[in-house]
Amino acid sequence: VSRCVASSLWLLSDEERGAGTRHKADTQEKHALANMKCFHSTELGARTPPSSLPFPPDVVGTWSCRGFSSTSKKVNQDRGIVCRPVGDSARIALFAVFDGHGPSGHEVSEYVAEMLPKLLDAHAALESDPACALREVIIDVDDRLSNAGVDSEHSGTTAVVCLVRSEAEGADCIYAANVGDSRAVLGTHTRRLLKKVPKAQALTVDQKADAEEERRRVERAGGFVSPAGEDGPARVWHDSQMIPPGERTAPGMGSEA
């Protein structure tokens, strides 16, 4: 879990970086909301009534597009949420993206997108220790998957979750947490020769299977990581026999096998 100060936020999953899904929130906007409103991202520009949104549509944008295959119609396994207020505090907003994988990845990402904001909204440490709340809720949701009626044995989802909190001194703090290789990116501008130049700053570190720290963690647990090559990216396996299926990324939430 990391923390930084900012006034705007972009969230992109792996598929979304290629398909053009965008999530942007200006946390300086203040709106009196009595109860938490949670918006789930829609595909290909589907419209949602403005009255049901946690932010006005000119403040937050979201768009998601499923992958394509020449042999079959693919299911969109991406899920994204924007919620505000969180924990009865209008100064806290939640932004998250989940990138499902495996045969039932869309069901896993849907379950996590539904459950995570509910547990976070009720967490006792949300105000006092947001980083602790994020960490414990993500672990809790992952533990609940095995009894959720969702096939998560060979399916799972990444998660990148950001809590944006307006502080008393006027700055906005972003608390970011991630599982797997979906990434939170902060977009800013710098001035160069009187021109605004866009700048991207990663707020999270991708958990790739062949990253040294992740590879060691997998091996300590008895697993095996095959290196990237002509056959594709590095994968995580039960053991060196590499009996399918193998995870293309570090296991995220779910993927219990």
Coordinates of N, CA and C in Angstrom, one line a residue:
V1 N 0.9 -1.2 0.0 CA 0.0 0.0 0.0 C 0.9 1.2 0.0
S2 N 0.7 2.1 -0.9 CA 1.5 3.3 -1.0 C 0.6 4.6 -0.8
R3 N 1.2 5.7 -0.6 CA 0.5 6.9 -0.3 C 1.2 8.1 -1.0
C4 N 0.4 9.0 -1.6 CA 0.9 10.2 -2.2 C -0.1 11.3 -2.2
V5 N 0.3 12.5 -2.6 CA -0.6 13.6 -2.6 C -0.8 14.0 -4.0
A6 N -2.1 14.3 -4.4 CA -2.4 14.6 -5.8 C -3.8 15.2 -5.8
S7 N -4.2 15.7 -7.0 CA -5.5 16.2 -7.2 C -6.3 15.5 -8.3
S8 N -5.7 14.6 -9.0 CA -6.4 13.9 -10.1 C -5.9 12.5 -10.2
L9 N -6.7 11.5 -10.7 CA -6.3 10.1 -10.7 C -6.7 9.4 -12.0
W10 N -5.8 8.6 -12.5 CA -6.2 7.7 -13.6 C -6.0 6.3 -13.2
L11 N -7.0 5.4 -13.5 CA -6.8 4.0 -13.2 C -7.0 3.2 -14.5
L12 N -6.0 2.3 -14.8 CA -6.0 1.5 -16.0 C -5.6 0.1 -15.7
S13 N -6.4 -0.9 -16.2 CA -6.0 -2.3 -16.1 C -5.2 -2.6 -17.4
D14 N -4.6 -3.9 -17.4 CA -3.9 -4.3 -18.6 C -4.7 -4.2 -19.9
E15 N -5.9 -4.8 -19.8 CA -6.8 -4.8 -21.0 C -7.2 -3.4 -21.3
E16 N -7.4 -2.6 -20.3 CA -7.9 -1.2 -20.5 C -6.9 -0.3 -21.1
R17 N -5.6 -0.6 -20.8 CA -4.6 0.2 -21.4 C -4.6 0.1 -22.9
G18 N -5.0 -1.1 -23.4 CA -5.0 -1.3 -24.8 C -6.4 -1.0 -25.4
A19 N -7.4 -1.0 -24.6 CA -8.8 -0.8 -25.2 C -9.3 0.6 -25.0
G20 N -8.6 1.4 -24.2 CA -9.1 2.7 -24.1 C -10.0 3.0 -22.9
T21 N -10.1 2.1 -21.9 CA -10.9 2.4 -20.7 C -10.3 3.5 -19.9
R22 N -11.1 4.4 -19.4 CA -10.5 5.6 -18.7 C -11.3 5.9 -17.4
H23 N -10.7 6.1 -16.3 CA -11.3 6.5 -15.1 C -10.6 7.8 -14.6
K24 N -11.3 8.9 -14.5 CA -10.7 10.1 -14.0 C -11.6 10.8 -13.0
A25 N -11.0 11.3 -11.9 CA -11.8 11.9 -10.9 C -11.1 13.2 -10.4
D26 N -11.8 14.3 -10.4 CA -11.3 15.5 -9.8 C -11.9 15.5 -8.3
T27 N -11.0 15.3 -7.4 CA -11.4 15.1 -6.0 C -11.6 16.5 -5.3
Q28 N -11.4 17.6 -6.1 CA -11.7 18.9 -5.5 C -13.2 19.2 -5.5
E29 N -14.0 18.5 -6.3 CA -15.4 18.7 -6.4 C -16.0 18.2 -5.1
K30 N -16.9 19.0 -4.4 CA -17.5 18.7 -3.2 C -19.0 18.6 -3.4
H31 N -19.6 17.4 -3.2 CA -21.0 17.2 -3.3 C -21.6 16.6 -2.1
A32 N -22.7 17.1 -1.6 CA -23.3 16.6 -0.4 C -24.1 15.3 -0.7
L33 N -23.6 14.2 -0.3 CA -24.2 12.9 -0.6 C -24.5 12.2 0.8
A34 N -25.7 11.8 1.0 CA -26.1 11.2 2.2 C -25.6 9.7 2.4
N35 N -25.7 9.0 1.3 CA -25.3 7.5 1.3 C -24.3 7.2 0.2
M36 N -23.6 6.1 0.4 CA -22.6 5.8 -0.6 C -23.2 5.4 -1.9
K37 N -22.8 6.0 -3.0 CA -23.2 5.7 -4.3 C -22.0 5.0 -5.0
C38 N -22.3 3.8 -5.5 CA -21.2 3.0 -6.1 C -21.5 2.8 -7.6
F39 N -20.7 3.2 -8.5 CA -20.9 3.1 -9.9 C -20.0 2.0 -10.5
H40 N -20.6 1.1 -11.2 CA -19.8 0.1 -11.9 C -19.6 0.5 -13.3
S41 N -18.4 0.3 -13.8 CA -18.1 0.8 -15.2 C -18.9 0.0 -16.2
T42 N -19.3 0.7 -17.3 CA -20.0 0.1 -18.3 C -19.2 0.0 -19.6
E43 N -19.7 -0.9 -20.5 CA -18.9 -1.1 -21.7 C -19.4 -0.3 -22.9
L44 N -18.4 0.1 -23.7 CA -18.6 0.8 -25.0 C -19.6 2.0 -24.8
G45 N -19.4 2.8 -23.8 CA -20.1 4.0 -23.7 C -21.5 4.0 -23.3
A46 N -21.9 2.9 -22.6 CA -23.3 2.8 -22.2 C -23.6 3.9 -21.2
R47 N -24.9 4.4 -21.2 CA -25.2 5.6 -20.4 C -25.8 5.2 -19.1
T48 N -25.5 5.9 -18.0 CA -26.0 5.7 -16.7 C -26.7 7.0 -16.3
P49 N -27.9 7.0 -15.7 CA -28.6 8.2 -15.3 C -27.7 9.0 -14.4
P50 N -27.5 10.3 -14.6 CA -26.6 11.1 -13.8 C -27.0 11.1 -12.3
S51 N -28.3 10.9 -12.0 CA -28.7 10.9 -10.6 C -28.2 9.8 -9.8
S52 N -27.7 8.7 -10.5 CA -27.2 7.5 -9.8 C -25.7 7.5 -9.7
L53 N -25.1 8.6 -10.2 CA -23.6 8.6 -10.2 C -23.1 9.3 -8.9
P54 N -21.9 8.8 -8.4 CA -21.3 9.4 -7.2 C -20.6 10.8 -7.6
F55 N -20.3 11.0 -8.8 CA -19.8 12.3 -9.3 C -20.6 12.6 -10.6
P56 N -20.6 13.9 -10.9 CA -21.3 14.3 -12.2 C -20.5 13.7 -13.4
P57 N -21.1 13.4 -14.5 CA -20.5 12.8 -15.6 C -19.3 13.6 -16.3
D58 N -19.3 14.9 -16.0 CA -18.2 15.7 -16.5 C -17.0 15.7 -15.6
V59 N -17.1 15.0 -14.5 CA -16.0 14.9 -13.6 C -15.3 13.5 -13.6
V60 N -16.2 12.5 -13.8 CA -15.7 11.1 -13.9 C -16.1 10.5 -15.2
G61 N -15.1 9.8 -15.9 CA -15.4 9.1 -17.1 C -15.0 7.7 -17.0
T62 N -15.7 6.8 -17.6 CA -15.3 5.4 -17.6 C -15.8 4.7 -18.9
W63 N -14.9 3.8 -19.4 CA -15.2 3.1 -20.6 C -14.5 1.8 -20.6
S64 N -15.1 0.7 -20.9 CA -14.4 -0.6 -21.0 C -14.8 -1.3 -22.2
C65 N -13.9 -2.1 -22.8 CA -14.1 -2.8 -24.0 C -13.5 -4.2 -23.9
R66 N -14.3 -5.2 -24.1 CA -13.7 -6.6 -24.0 C -12.7 -6.9 -25.1
G67 N -12.0 -7.9 -24.9 CA -11.0 -8.4 -25.9 C -11.7 -9.1 -27.1
F68 N -11.0 -9.3 -28.2 CA -11.6 -9.9 -29.4 C -10.8 -11.1 -29.8
S69 N -11.6 -12.1 -30.3 CA -11.0 -13.3 -30.8 C -11.6 -13.6 -32.2
S70 N -10.8 -14.2 -33.1 CA -11.3 -14.5 -34.4 C -12.1 -15.8 -34.4
T71 N -12.0 -16.6 -33.3 CA -12.7 -17.9 -33.2 C -13.9 -17.9 -32.3
S72 N -14.0 -16.9 -31.4 CA -15.1 -16.9 -30.4 C -15.4 -15.5 -29.9
K73 N -16.6 -15.3 -29.3 CA -16.9 -14.1 -28.7 C -16.4 -14.1 -27.3
K74 N -15.6 -13.1 -26.9 CA -15.0 -13.1 -25.6 C -15.9 -12.3 -24.6
V75 N -15.8 -12.7 -23.4 CA -16.6 -12.1 -22.3 C -15.7 -11.0 -21.7
N76 N -16.3 -9.8 -21.5 CA -15.5 -8.7 -20.8 C -15.3 -9.1 -19.3
Q77 N -14.1 -9.3 -18.9 CA -13.8 -9.7 -17.5 C -13.3 -8.6 -16.7
D78 N -13.3 -7.4 -17.3 CA -12.9 -6.2 -16.5 C -14.1 -5.7 -15.7
R79 N -13.8 -5.1 -14.5 CA -14.8 -4.4 -13.7 C -14.1 -3.2 -13.1
G80 N -14.9 -2.1 -13.1 CA -14.4 -0.9 -12.4 C -15.4 -0.3 -11.6
I81 N -15.1 0.3 -10.5 CA -16.0 1.0 -9.6 C -15.6 2.4 -9.2
V82 N -16.5 3.2 -9.0 CA -16.3 4.6 -8.4 C -17.3 4.8 -7.3
C83 N -16.9 5.0 -6.1 CA -17.8 5.1 -5.0 C -17.5 6.3 -4.1
R84 N -18.6 7.0 -3.7 CA -18.5 8.2 -2.8 C -19.9 8.5 -2.3
P85 N -19.9 8.9 -1.0 CA -18.8 8.9 0.0 C -18.6 7.5 0.5
V86 N -17.4 7.3 1.2 CA -17.1 6.0 1.8 C -17.0 6.2 3.3
G87 N -17.6 5.2 4.0 CA -17.5 5.4 5.5 C -18.2 6.6 6.0
D88 N -19.3 7.0 5.3 CA -20.1 8.2 5.7 C -19.3 9.5 5.6
S89 N -18.2 9.5 4.9 CA -17.4 10.7 4.8 C -17.4 11.1 3.3
A90 N -17.9 12.3 3.1 CA -17.9 12.8 1.7 C -16.6 13.2 1.2
R91 N -15.6 13.3 2.1 CA -14.2 13.6 1.7 C -13.4 12.4 1.2
I92 N -14.0 11.2 1.3 CA -13.3 10.0 0.8 C -14.0 9.4 -0.4
A93 N -13.3 9.1 -1.4 CA -13.8 8.5 -2.6 C -13.0 7.2 -2.9
L94 N -13.6 6.2 -3.5 CA -13.0 5.0 -3.8 C -13.0 4.7 -5.3
F95 N -11.8 4.4 -5.9 CA -11.7 4.1 -7.3 C -11.0 2.7 -7.4
A96 N -11.5 1.8 -8.2 CA -10.9 0.5 -8.3 C -11.1 -0.1 -9.7
V97 N -10.2 -0.9 -10.1 CA -10.3 -1.7 -11.4 C -9.9 -3.1 -11.1
F98 N -10.7 -4.0 -11.7 CA -10.4 -5.5 -11.5 C -10.4 -6.1 -12.9
D99 N -9.3 -6.8 -13.2 CA -9.1 -7.5 -14.5 C -9.2 -9.0 -14.3
G100 N -10.3 -9.6 -14.6 CA -10.5 -11.0 -14.4 C -9.7 -11.9 -15.3
H101 N -9.4 -13.1 -15.0 CA -8.7 -14.0 -15.9 C -9.2 -15.4 -15.5
G102 N -9.1 -16.3 -16.5 CA -9.6 -17.7 -16.4 C -11.0 -17.9 -16.8
P103 N -11.5 -19.1 -16.9 CA -12.9 -19.4 -17.4 C -14.0 -18.6 -16.7
S104 N -13.9 -18.3 -15.4 CA -14.9 -17.6 -14.7 C -14.3 -16.3 -14.1
G105 N -13.4 -15.7 -14.8 CA -12.8 -14.5 -14.3 C -13.7 -13.3 -14.2
H106 N -14.8 -13.3 -15.1 CA -15.7 -12.2 -15.0 C -16.6 -12.3 -13.8
E107 N -16.8 -13.6 -13.3 CA -17.6 -13.8 -12.1 C -16.8 -13.4 -10.8
V108 N -15.5 -13.7 -10.9 CA -14.6 -13.4 -9.8 C -14.5 -11.8 -9.6
S109 N -14.2 -11.2 -10.8 CA -14.1 -9.7 -10.7 C -15.4 -9.0 -10.3
E110 N -16.5 -9.6 -10.8 CA -17.8 -9.0 -10.4 C -18.0 -9.2 -8.9
Y111 N -17.7 -10.3 -8.3 CA -17.9 -10.5 -6.9 C -17.0 -9.6 -6.1
V112 N -15.8 -9.5 -6.5 CA -14.8 -8.6 -5.8 C -15.3 -7.1 -5.9
A113 N -15.8 -6.7 -7.1 CA -16.2 -5.3 -7.2 C -17.5 -5.0 -6.4
E114 N -18.3 -6.1 -6.1 CA -19.5 -5.9 -5.3 C -19.1 -5.9 -3.8
M115 N -18.2 -6.8 -3.4 CA -18.0 -7.0 -2.0 C -17.0 -6.0 -1.4
L116 N -15.9 -5.6 -2.1 CA -14.9 -4.8 -1.6 C -15.4 -3.4 -1.1
P117 N -16.2 -2.7 -1.8 CA -16.6 -1.4 -1.3 C -17.5 -1.5 0.0
K118 N -18.3 -2.6 0.1 CA -19.1 -2.8 1.2 C -18.3 -3.0 2.5
L119 N -17.3 -3.9 2.4 CA -16.4 -4.2 3.5 C -15.6 -2.9 3.9
L120 N -15.1 -2.2 2.9 CA -14.3 -1.1 3.2 C -15.1 0.0 3.8
D121 N -16.3 0.2 3.4 CA -17.2 1.2 3.9 C -17.5 1.0 5.4
A122 N -17.4 -0.3 5.8 CA -17.7 -0.6 7.2 C -16.5 -0.8 8.1
H123 N -15.3 -0.7 7.5 CA -14.0 -1.0 8.2 C -13.8 0.0 9.3
A124 N -13.4 -0.4 10.5 CA -13.2 0.5 11.6 C -12.1 1.4 11.5
A125 N -11.0 1.0 10.7 CA -9.8 1.8 10.6 C -9.8 2.7 9.3
L126 N -11.0 2.8 8.6 CA -11.0 3.5 7.4 C -10.5 4.9 7.5
E127 N -10.9 5.6 8.5 CA -10.5 7.0 8.8 C -9.2 7.1 9.4
S128 N -8.9 6.3 10.4 CA -7.6 6.4 11.2 C -6.4 5.8 10.5
D129 N -6.6 4.8 9.7 CA -5.5 4.1 9.0 C -6.0 3.5 7.7
P130 N -6.1 4.3 6.7 CA -6.6 3.8 5.4 C -5.8 2.7 4.8
A131 N -4.5 2.8 5.0 CA -3.6 1.7 4.4 C -3.9 0.4 5.0
C132 N -4.1 0.4 6.3 CA -4.5 -0.9 7.0 C -5.8 -1.4 6.6
A133 N -6.8 -0.5 6.4 CA -8.1 -0.9 6.0 C -8.1 -1.5 4.6
L134 N -7.3 -0.9 3.6 CA -7.2 -1.4 2.3 C -6.6 -2.8 2.3
R135 N -5.5 -3.0 3.1 CA -4.8 -4.3 3.1 C -5.7 -5.4 3.7
E136 N -6.4 -5.1 4.8 CA -7.2 -6.1 5.5 C -8.5 -6.4 4.6
V137 N -9.1 -5.5 4.0 CA -10.3 -5.7 3.2 C -9.9 -6.6 2.0
I138 N -8.8 -6.3 1.3 CA -8.4 -7.1 0.1 C -8.2 -8.5 0.5
I139 N -7.5 -8.7 1.7 CA -7.3 -10.1 2.1 C -8.6 -10.8 2.5
D140 N -9.5 -10.0 3.2 CA -10.8 -10.6 3.6 C -11.6 -11.0 2.4
V141 N -11.7 -10.2 1.3 CA -12.5 -10.5 0.1 C -11.9 -11.7 -0.5
D142 N -10.6 -11.8 -0.6 CA -9.9 -13.0 -1.2 C -10.3 -14.3 -0.4
D143 N -10.3 -14.2 0.9 CA -10.6 -15.3 1.8 C -12.1 -15.7 1.5
R144 N -13.0 -14.8 1.3 CA -14.4 -15.1 1.2 C -14.7 -15.7 -0.2
L145 N -13.8 -15.6 -1.2 CA -14.1 -16.1 -2.5 C -14.4 -17.6 -2.5
S146 N -13.7 -18.4 -1.6 CA -13.8 -19.8 -1.6 C -15.2 -20.3 -1.2
N147 N -16.0 -19.4 -0.5 CA -17.3 -19.7 -0.1 C -18.4 -18.8 -0.7
A148 N -18.0 -18.2 -1.9 CA -18.9 -17.2 -2.5 C -19.8 -17.8 -3.6
G149 N -19.7 -19.1 -3.8 CA -20.4 -19.7 -4.9 C -19.9 -19.3 -6.3
V150 N -18.6 -18.9 -6.3 CA -18.0 -18.5 -7.6 C -16.8 -19.5 -7.8
D151 N -16.7 -20.0 -9.1 CA -15.6 -20.9 -9.4 C -14.3 -20.1 -9.5
S152 N -13.6 -20.1 -8.4 CA -12.3 -19.4 -8.4 C -11.1 -20.3 -8.3
E153 N -11.3 -21.6 -8.6 CA -10.2 -22.6 -8.5 C -9.2 -22.3 -9.6
H154 N -9.6 -22.0 -10.8 CA -8.7 -21.7 -11.9 C -9.0 -20.3 -12.5
S155 N -9.7 -19.5 -11.8 CA -10.0 -18.2 -12.2 C -9.8 -17.2 -11.1
G156 N -9.5 -15.9 -11.5 CA -9.2 -14.9 -10.5 C -9.3 -13.5 -11.1
T157 N -8.8 -12.6 -10.4 CA -8.8 -11.2 -10.8 C -7.6 -10.4 -10.2
T158 N -7.1 -9.5 -11.0 CA -6.2 -8.5 -10.4 C -7.0 -7.5 -9.6
A159 N -6.4 -6.6 -8.9 CA -7.1 -5.6 -8.2 C -6.2 -4.4 -8.1
V160 N -6.6 -3.2 -8.5 CA -5.9 -2.0 -8.1 C -6.9 -1.0 -7.5
V161 N -6.7 -0.6 -6.3 CA -7.7 0.1 -5.5 C -7.0 1.4 -5.0
C162 N -7.8 2.5 -5.2 CA -7.2 3.8 -4.7 C -8.3 4.5 -3.8
L163 N -7.9 4.9 -2.7 CA -8.8 5.7 -1.8 C -8.2 7.1 -1.9
V164 N -9.1 8.1 -2.3 CA -8.7 9.5 -2.4 C -9.4 10.2 -1.3
R165 N -8.6 10.9 -0.4 CA -9.1 11.6 0.7 C -8.7 13.0 0.7
S166 N -9.6 13.9 0.8 CA -9.4 15.3 0.9 C -8.9 15.7 2.3
E167 N -7.8 16.2 2.5 CA -7.3 16.6 3.8 C -7.7 18.0 4.2
A168 N -7.6 18.2 5.5 CA -8.0 19.5 6.1 C -7.2 20.7 5.5
E169 N -5.9 20.4 5.2 CA -5.1 21.5 4.6 C -5.3 21.8 3.2
G170 N -6.2 21.1 2.5 CA -6.6 21.3 1.2 C -6.0 20.4 0.1
A171 N -5.0 19.6 0.5 CA -4.4 18.6 -0.4 C -5.2 17.3 -0.4
D172 N -5.0 16.6 -1.5 CA -5.7 15.3 -1.6 C -4.7 14.2 -1.5
C173 N -4.9 13.2 -0.6 CA -4.0 12.0 -0.5 C -4.6 10.8 -1.2
I174 N -3.8 10.1 -1.9 CA -4.2 8.9 -2.5 C -3.5 7.7 -1.8
Y175 N -4.3 6.8 -1.4 CA -3.8 5.5 -0.8 C -4.1 4.4 -1.8
A176 N -3.0 3.8 -2.4 CA -3.1 2.9 -3.5 C -2.6 1.5 -3.0
A177 N -3.4 0.5 -3.4 CA -3.0 -0.9 -3.2 C -3.3 -1.7 -4.4
N178 N -2.5 -2.8 -4.7 CA -2.8 -3.6 -5.8 C -2.4 -5.1 -5.6
V179 N -3.1 -5.9 -6.3 CA -2.8 -7.3 -6.4 C -2.7 -7.7 -7.9
G180 N -1.6 -8.4 -8.3 CA -1.5 -8.7 -9.7 C -0.9 -7.6 -10.5
D181 N -1.2 -7.5 -11.8 CA -0.5 -6.5 -12.6 C -1.3 -5.4 -13.2
S182 N -2.5 -5.1 -12.5 CA -3.2 -3.9 -12.9 C -2.5 -2.7 -12.2
R183 N -2.5 -1.5 -12.8 CA -1.7 -0.4 -12.3 C -2.4 0.9 -12.1
A184 N -2.2 1.6 -11.1 CA -2.7 2.9 -10.9 C -1.6 3.9 -11.4
V185 N -2.1 4.9 -12.2 CA -1.1 5.9 -12.7 C -1.7 7.3 -12.4
L186 N -0.8 8.1 -11.9 CA -1.1 9.5 -11.7 C -0.7 10.4 -12.9
G187 N -1.7 11.1 -13.4 CA -1.4 12.0 -14.6 C -1.3 13.4 -14.1
T188 N -0.1 14.0 -14.4 CA 0.1 15.4 -14.1 C 0.6 16.2 -15.3
H189 N 0.8 17.5 -15.1 CA 1.4 18.3 -16.1 C 2.7 19.0 -15.6
T190 N 3.7 19.1 -16.4 CA 4.8 19.9 -16.1 C 5.0 21.0 -17.1
R191 N 5.5 22.1 -16.8 CA 5.7 23.2 -17.8 C 7.1 23.2 -18.4
R192 N 7.1 23.2 -19.7 CA 8.4 23.2 -20.5 C 8.2 24.2 -21.6
L193 N 9.0 25.2 -21.6 CA 9.0 26.3 -22.6 C 7.5 26.8 -22.8
L194 N 7.0 27.2 -21.6 CA 5.6 27.8 -21.6 C 4.5 26.8 -22.0
K195 N 4.8 25.6 -22.2 CA 3.8 24.6 -22.6 C 3.6 23.6 -21.5
K196 N 2.4 23.1 -21.4 CA 2.1 22.0 -20.5 C 2.4 20.6 -21.1
V197 N 3.3 19.9 -20.4 CA 3.7 18.6 -20.9 C 3.2 17.5 -20.0
P198 N 2.4 16.6 -20.5 CA 1.8 15.5 -19.7 C 2.9 14.6 -19.1
K199 N 2.7 14.2 -17.9 CA 3.6 13.3 -17.2 C 2.8 12.2 -16.5
A200 N 3.3 10.9 -16.6 CA 2.7 9.8 -15.9 C 3.6 9.3 -14.8
Q201 N 3.0 9.0 -13.7 CA 3.7 8.5 -12.5 C 3.0 7.3 -12.0
A202 N 3.7 6.1 -12.0 CA 3.0 4.9 -11.5 C 2.9 5.0 -10.0
L203 N 1.7 4.7 -9.5 CA 1.5 4.7 -8.0 C 1.6 3.3 -7.4
T204 N 1.6 2.3 -8.3 CA 1.7 0.9 -7.8 C 2.7 0.2 -8.6
V205 N 3.2 -1.0 -8.1 CA 4.2 -1.8 -8.8 C 3.5 -3.1 -9.2
D206 N 3.6 -3.4 -10.5 CA 3.0 -4.6 -11.0 C 3.6 -5.8 -10.4
Q207 N 2.8 -6.8 -10.0 CA 3.3 -8.1 -9.5 C 3.4 -9.0 -10.7
K208 N 4.5 -9.0 -11.3 CA 4.8 -9.9 -12.4 C 5.4 -11.2 -11.9
A209 N 5.1 -12.3 -12.6 CA 5.5 -13.6 -12.2 C 7.1 -13.7 -12.1
D210 N 7.7 -13.0 -13.1 CA 9.2 -13.1 -13.2 C 9.9 -12.0 -12.5
A211 N 9.2 -11.1 -11.7 CA 9.9 -10.1 -10.9 C 10.6 -10.9 -9.8
E212 N 11.8 -10.5 -9.5 CA 12.7 -11.2 -8.6 C 12.0 -11.5 -7.3
E213 N 11.4 -10.5 -6.6 CA 10.8 -10.7 -5.3 C 9.6 -11.6 -5.4
E214 N 8.8 -11.5 -6.5 CA 7.6 -12.4 -6.7 C 8.0 -13.8 -7.0
R215 N 9.1 -14.0 -7.8 CA 9.5 -15.3 -8.1 C 10.0 -16.0 -6.8
R216 N 10.7 -15.3 -6.0 CA 11.2 -15.9 -4.7 C 10.0 -16.3 -3.8
R217 N 9.0 -15.4 -3.8 CA 7.8 -15.7 -3.0 C 7.1 -17.0 -3.5
V218 N 6.9 -17.1 -4.8 CA 6.3 -18.3 -5.4 C 7.1 -19.6 -5.1
E219 N 8.4 -19.5 -5.2 CA 9.2 -20.7 -5.0 C 9.2 -21.1 -3.5
R220 N 9.2 -20.1 -2.6 CA 9.1 -20.4 -1.2 C 7.8 -21.2 -0.8
A221 N 6.8 -20.9 -1.6 CA 5.5 -21.6 -1.4 C 5.4 -22.9 -2.1
G222 N 6.5 -23.3 -2.8 CA 6.6 -24.6 -3.5 C 6.2 -24.6 -4.9
G223 N 6.0 -23.4 -5.5 CA 5.6 -23.2 -6.9 C 6.8 -23.1 -7.8
F224 N 6.6 -22.9 -9.0 CA 7.6 -22.7 -10.0 C 7.3 -21.7 -11.0
V225 N 8.2 -20.9 -11.4 CA 8.0 -19.8 -12.4 C 8.8 -20.1 -13.7
S226 N 8.1 -20.3 -14.8 CA 8.8 -20.5 -16.0 C 9.1 -19.2 -16.7
P227 N 10.3 -19.1 -17.3 CA 10.7 -17.8 -17.8 C 9.9 -17.4 -19.1
A228 N 9.9 -16.1 -19.4 CA 9.3 -15.7 -20.6 C 10.1 -16.1 -21.8
G229 N 9.5 -16.4 -22.9 CA 10.2 -16.8 -24.1 C 9.3 -16.7 -25.3
E230 N 9.6 -17.5 -26.4 CA 8.9 -17.4 -27.6 C 7.4 -17.9 -27.4
D231 N 7.2 -18.7 -26.4 CA 5.8 -19.2 -26.2 C 5.0 -18.3 -25.3
G232 N 5.5 -17.2 -24.9 CA 4.7 -16.2 -24.2 C 5.4 -15.7 -22.9
P233 N 4.7 -15.0 -22.1 CA 5.3 -14.4 -20.8 C 5.6 -15.5 -19.8
A234 N 6.2 -15.1 -18.7 CA 6.5 -15.9 -17.6 C 5.2 -16.4 -17.0
R235 N 5.2 -17.6 -16.5 CA 4.0 -18.2 -15.9 C 4.3 -18.8 -14.5
V236 N 3.2 -18.8 -13.7 CA 3.4 -19.5 -12.3 C 2.7 -20.8 -12.4
W237 N 3.4 -21.9 -11.9 CA 2.9 -23.3 -11.9 C 3.0 -23.9 -10.5
H238 N 2.3 -25.0 -10.4 CA 2.3 -25.7 -9.1 C 3.7 -26.2 -8.8
D239 N 4.4 -26.7 -9.8 CA 5.7 -27.3 -9.7 C 6.5 -27.2 -11.0
S240 N 7.7 -27.8 -11.1 CA 8.5 -27.7 -12.3 C 8.0 -28.6 -13.4
Q241 N 7.0 -29.4 -13.1 CA 6.4 -30.2 -14.2 C 5.5 -29.4 -15.1
M242 N 5.1 -28.2 -14.6 CA 4.3 -27.3 -15.4 C 3.1 -27.9 -16.0
I243 N 2.3 -28.6 -15.1 CA 1.0 -29.1 -15.5 C 0.0 -28.0 -15.6
P244 N -0.7 -27.8 -16.7 CA -1.7 -26.7 -16.9 C -2.8 -26.8 -15.8
P245 N -3.4 -25.6 -15.5 CA -3.1 -24.3 -16.1 C -2.0 -23.6 -15.4
G246 N -1.4 -22.7 -16.1 CA -0.4 -21.9 -15.5 C -0.8 -20.4 -15.5
E247 N -0.6 -19.7 -14.4 CA -0.9 -18.3 -14.4 C 0.1 -17.4 -15.2
R248 N -0.4 -16.5 -16.1 CA 0.4 -15.7 -16.9 C 1.0 -14.6 -16.0
T249 N 0.3 -14.2 -15.0 CA 0.8 -13.2 -14.1 C 1.0 -13.8 -12.7
A250 N 1.5 -13.0 -11.7 CA 1.5 -13.5 -10.3 C 0.0 -13.6 -10.0
P251 N -0.3 -14.7 -9.2 CA -1.7 -15.0 -8.9 C -2.3 -13.8 -8.2
G252 N -3.5 -13.4 -8.6 CA -4.2 -12.2 -7.9 C -5.2 -12.8 -6.9
M253 N -6.3 -12.2 -6.8 CA -7.4 -12.7 -5.9 C -8.1 -13.9 -6.6
G254 N -8.4 -14.9 -5.8 CA -8.9 -16.1 -6.4 C -7.8 -17.0 -6.8
S255 N -7.9 -17.7 -8.0 CA -6.9 -18.6 -8.5 C -6.4 -19.6 -7.4
E256 N -7.4 -20.2 -6.8 CA -7.0 -21.0 -5.6 C -6.2 -22.2 -5.9
A257 N -6.3 -22.7 -7.1 CA -5.5 -23.9 -7.5 C -4.0 -23.6 -7.5

